[in-house]
Amino acid sequence: MRGVRTRLSGISGSVALAIALLSGCQALNGGAGEEPTERTTTTAPTRTAGYGTVFLGIDECSSFGTSSFTEVPCAGERAAARVVARHDGRVAQGPPCPATTDFVLHISESRPSGGGDEDGDGSVPQGYACMRNLEPPHPGDPGGGGGPRTIVGDCVYSAGRGEVRETACDGKGERAPEYQVTAAVETKPQCPDSTDLYVQLGGGKPVGCAAPV
C-alpha cells in the first residue's frame, strides 16, 4: 500500500483530511451566522495502487477511524463509508454536499517531491469528499442529529448567542430537541404560521422554518 502522510506547514508529499462529524451552528431569526464550527480530526490517509485516478472518487469507499483513513474495496470488511460526491477546492466555495451526507473529508493540496500520485502527475488538488456511512447510524438523515447540513426534518436546540445546533429528534442525543425544521423557503414570509424560529440553511432555499417540538 502507498501511504500519504499528514501535511504539516507546507511539507510536500502529503495529504491532510479533516472530518466534519457534526453540523455547525446556524443563525437564528435571520441573523448573521458565523462560519460553521466543526469537530474535526486530522488523519493520514493511504490508498492501494490500482484505484481510480482521483483519491476517494465518487462511489469509492474508505475505512473509518480516528487516526487514519484508507481507500478500500467497497465489498471488503474494512469498508465503512462511500463517497457520494467529490469536489475540488474548499467546502465554503464549492457546491454543497448532498442533503443526507453523513460527514465530509477535507483534502489539502499536495505536491509530492518524489513524483507519482493517484493520477501520476505528481500532485493532489485541494478538495473534499462527501461521505455516506455504509451502515446505520446516518447522522445526515432528517432528524439524525448531525451531518454537515441542516435540512428539513432536522431538530435543533438553542446554543445561545442567537445560534442553534442540531440534535437527534428522537431525544437520544446529548441535548433534547427544542425545534424541528418543517420547511425550507426562499424568504421568511413564505414560512407557515406555526413557525417560531428561522434557521439559516444556505442553498437555493436558505430559510428554514422551525416549530417547537
Short mmCIF file of C-alpha atoms in Angstrom, two decimals:
data_model
loop_
_atom_site.label_atom_id
_atom_site.label_comp_id
_atom_site.label_asym_id
_atom_site.label_seq_id
_atom_site.Cartn_x
_atom_site.Cartn_y
_atom_site.Cartn_z
CA MET A 1 0.00 0.00 0.00
CA ARG A 2 1.18 3.52 -0.74
CA GLY A 3 0.98 5.79 2.28
CA VAL A 4 0.22 9.51 2.19
CA ARG A 5 1.44 11.42 5.23
CA THR A 6 -0.43 14.19 7.00
CA ARG A 7 0.59 17.57 5.68
CA LEU A 8 2.25 19.97 8.14
CA SER A 9 3.01 23.58 7.17
CA GLY A 10 3.91 23.04 3.54
CA ILE A 11 5.72 19.70 3.71
CA SER A 12 5.43 18.15 0.25
CA GLY A 13 4.23 14.66 -0.49
CA SER A 14 1.29 14.69 1.91
CA VAL A 15 -2.47 14.98 2.16
CA ALA A 16 -4.42 16.17 5.20
CA LEU A 17 -8.05 15.32 5.88
CA ALA A 18 -10.47 16.69 8.43
CA ILE A 19 -13.84 15.10 9.20
CA ALA A 20 -16.91 17.23 9.70
CA LEU A 21 -18.67 14.98 12.17
CA LEU A 22 -21.29 17.44 13.35
CA SER A 23 -23.13 20.27 11.66
CA GLY A 24 -22.08 23.76 12.69
CA CYS A 25 -24.00 26.49 14.41
CA GLN A 26 -26.81 28.10 12.45
CA ALA A 27 -28.12 31.63 12.83
CA LEU A 28 -31.49 32.26 14.47
CA ASN A 29 -34.15 34.61 13.18
CA GLY A 30 -32.25 35.56 10.06
CA GLY A 31 -29.27 36.95 11.95
CA ALA A 32 -25.75 36.93 10.54
CA GLY A 33 -24.34 33.49 11.24
CA GLU A 34 -20.73 32.61 11.91
CA GLU A 35 -18.79 30.20 9.75
CA PRO A 36 -19.94 26.70 10.78
CA THR A 37 -17.80 25.27 13.55
CA GLU A 38 -16.81 21.64 13.18
CA ARG A 39 -15.38 18.97 15.46
CA THR A 40 -12.51 17.70 13.34
CA THR A 41 -9.68 15.22 13.40
CA THR A 42 -6.63 15.23 11.14
CA THR A 43 -5.78 11.91 9.57
CA ALA A 44 -3.09 10.29 7.45
CA PRO A 45 -4.85 8.58 4.50
CA THR A 46 -3.44 5.73 2.47
CA ARG A 47 -4.58 4.05 -0.71
CA THR A 48 -3.84 0.84 -2.58
CA ALA A 49 -2.34 1.06 -6.06
CA GLY A 50 -4.80 0.32 -8.83
CA TYR A 51 -7.70 2.52 -7.75
CA GLY A 52 -9.17 5.34 -9.85
CA THR A 53 -7.41 8.50 -10.95
CA VAL A 54 -8.91 10.52 -8.06
CA PHE A 55 -8.19 9.72 -4.43
CA LEU A 56 -11.57 8.75 -2.93
CA GLY A 57 -13.50 9.42 -6.13
CA ILE A 58 -17.28 9.03 -6.40
CA ASP A 59 -18.51 5.56 -5.36
CA GLU A 60 -15.17 4.62 -3.83
CA CYS A 61 -15.03 3.62 -0.16
CA SER A 62 -12.89 4.33 2.86
CA SER A 63 -12.18 2.70 6.15
CA PHE A 64 -13.13 4.70 9.22
CA GLY A 65 -11.03 5.58 12.23
CA THR A 66 -9.86 8.40 14.45
CA SER A 67 -6.25 8.47 13.25
CA SER A 68 -6.22 7.31 9.62
CA PHE A 69 -8.30 6.65 6.52
CA THR A 70 -7.57 4.10 3.84
CA GLU A 71 -9.19 3.76 0.43
CA VAL A 72 -10.50 0.20 0.43
CA PRO A 73 -12.73 -2.03 -1.75
CA CYS A 74 -16.38 -1.29 -1.04
CA ALA A 75 -17.13 -5.01 -0.72
CA GLY A 76 -14.34 -5.53 1.82
CA GLU A 77 -14.90 -5.91 5.54
CA ARG A 78 -12.94 -2.73 6.27
CA ALA A 79 -15.20 -0.51 4.15
CA ALA A 80 -17.17 1.92 6.32
CA ALA A 81 -18.27 4.84 4.13
CA ARG A 82 -18.84 5.60 0.44
CA VAL A 83 -18.09 8.79 -1.48
CA VAL A 84 -21.38 10.26 -2.75
CA ALA A 85 -19.87 13.46 -4.19
CA ARG A 86 -16.35 14.78 -4.78
CA HIS A 87 -15.34 18.38 -5.49
CA ASP A 88 -12.16 20.40 -5.86
CA GLY A 89 -11.50 23.49 -3.75
CA ARG A 90 -12.82 24.50 -0.35
CA VAL A 91 -16.22 23.49 1.01
CA ALA A 92 -17.20 27.12 1.60
CA GLN A 93 -16.50 27.98 -2.05
CA GLY A 94 -17.76 24.84 -3.78
CA PRO A 95 -21.05 23.02 -4.31
CA PRO A 96 -22.78 21.79 -1.14
CA CYS A 97 -22.71 18.11 -0.32
CA PRO A 98 -25.91 16.09 -0.88
CA ALA A 99 -28.51 16.67 1.81
CA THR A 100 -28.05 13.31 3.55
CA THR A 101 -24.24 13.35 3.67
CA ASP A 102 -23.02 11.91 6.98
CA PHE A 103 -19.62 13.63 7.10
CA VAL A 104 -17.10 15.43 4.90
CA LEU A 105 -13.43 14.66 4.29
CA HIS A 106 -11.38 17.80 3.57
CA ILE A 107 -8.33 17.00 1.41
CA SER A 108 -5.48 19.51 1.31
CA GLU A 109 -3.37 20.20 -1.76
CA SER A 110 -0.24 18.07 -2.07
CA ARG A 111 2.73 18.17 -4.42
CA PRO A 112 4.82 15.04 -3.81
CA SER A 113 8.52 15.77 -4.22
CA GLY A 114 9.22 12.20 -5.27
CA GLY A 115 6.64 12.30 -8.07
CA GLY A 116 3.77 9.94 -8.59
CA ASP A 117 0.38 10.19 -7.00
CA GLU A 118 -3.01 8.72 -7.79
CA ASP A 119 -3.13 10.25 -11.28
CA GLY A 120 0.58 10.17 -11.96
CA ASP A 121 1.08 13.93 -12.35
CA GLY A 122 2.80 14.46 -9.00
CA SER A 123 0.06 16.48 -7.31
CA VAL A 124 -3.20 16.11 -5.40
CA PRO A 125 -5.55 19.11 -5.69
CA GLN A 126 -7.32 20.53 -2.69
CA GLY A 127 -10.84 19.20 -2.43
CA TYR A 128 -13.45 17.47 -0.34
CA ALA A 129 -15.36 14.20 -0.39
CA CYS A 130 -18.96 13.92 0.81
CA MET A 131 -19.28 10.61 2.66
CA ARG A 132 -22.22 8.35 3.49
CA ASN A 133 -21.84 5.55 6.03
CA LEU A 134 -22.43 2.10 4.53
CA GLU A 135 -24.48 1.10 7.58
CA PRO A 136 -26.57 2.99 10.17
CA PRO A 137 -26.44 5.24 12.02
CA HIS A 138 -26.78 8.01 9.44
CA PRO A 139 -26.44 11.36 11.21
CA GLY A 140 -27.09 13.14 7.90
CA ASP A 141 -30.63 11.76 7.59
CA PRO A 142 -33.53 14.06 8.54
CA GLY A 143 -33.68 14.13 12.32
CA GLY A 144 -30.41 12.18 12.65
CA GLY A 145 -28.75 14.86 14.73
CA GLY A 146 -25.66 15.54 12.64
CA GLY A 147 -24.18 15.72 9.17
CA PRO A 148 -22.64 18.80 7.54
CA ARG A 149 -26.01 20.32 6.56
CA THR A 150 -29.21 21.25 8.38
CA ILE A 151 -32.19 20.08 6.32
CA VAL A 152 -35.96 19.77 6.58
CA GLY A 153 -36.80 17.24 9.29
CA ASP A 154 -33.79 18.08 11.46
CA CYS A 155 -34.17 19.15 15.07
CA VAL A 156 -32.21 21.88 16.84
CA TYR A 157 -31.72 23.38 20.29
CA SER A 158 -30.67 26.87 21.33
CA ALA A 159 -26.90 27.21 21.74
CA GLY A 160 -27.02 30.84 22.91
CA ARG A 161 -25.77 33.98 21.16
CA GLY A 162 -28.51 33.71 18.55
CA GLU A 163 -27.41 30.27 17.37
CA VAL A 164 -28.81 26.75 17.30
CA ARG A 165 -27.20 23.33 16.98
CA GLU A 166 -28.55 20.08 15.63
CA THR A 167 -29.60 17.24 17.89
CA ALA A 168 -31.39 13.95 17.29
CA CYS A 169 -35.16 14.28 17.02
CA ASP A 170 -35.69 11.03 18.93
CA GLY A 171 -34.26 12.60 22.09
CA LYS A 172 -31.32 10.20 22.25
CA GLY A 173 -28.73 12.92 21.66
CA GLU A 174 -26.79 14.82 24.31
CA ARG A 175 -29.37 17.62 24.18
CA ALA A 176 -33.14 17.39 23.89
CA PRO A 177 -34.68 18.84 20.69
CA GLU A 178 -36.47 22.18 21.05
CA TYR A 179 -37.46 22.93 17.44
CA GLN A 180 -37.86 20.98 14.21
CA VAL A 181 -37.29 22.40 10.73
CA THR A 182 -40.58 21.84 8.92
CA ALA A 183 -39.91 23.66 5.64
CA ALA A 184 -37.19 25.35 3.58
CA VAL A 185 -38.21 28.52 1.73
CA GLU A 186 -36.65 31.46 -0.11
CA THR A 187 -37.86 34.19 2.26
CA LYS A 188 -39.24 34.31 5.81
CA PRO A 189 -42.77 35.42 4.79
CA GLN A 190 -43.16 32.08 2.97
CA CYS A 191 -42.87 30.12 6.25
CA PRO A 192 -46.02 28.54 7.77
CA ASP A 193 -47.88 30.40 10.51
CA SER A 194 -46.70 27.78 13.01
CA THR A 195 -43.07 28.94 12.58
CA ASP A 196 -41.44 30.13 15.81
CA LEU A 197 -37.85 30.14 14.62
CA TYR A 198 -35.96 30.86 11.41
CA VAL A 199 -32.83 28.80 10.78
CA GLN A 200 -30.19 29.75 8.22
CA LEU A 201 -29.80 26.79 5.84
CA GLY A 202 -27.99 28.17 2.78
CA GLY A 203 -28.57 26.98 -0.78
CA GLY A 204 -31.46 27.94 -3.05
CA LYS A 205 -33.93 27.93 -0.15
CA PRO A 206 -31.83 29.44 2.64
CA VAL A 207 -34.54 29.97 5.27
CA GLY A 208 -35.53 27.07 7.48
CA CYS A 209 -38.94 27.35 9.15
CA ALA A 210 -38.83 25.69 12.57
CA ALA A 211 -41.64 24.93 15.01
CA PRO A 212 -41.49 23.79 18.66
CA VAL A 213 -41.43 20.03 19.29
#
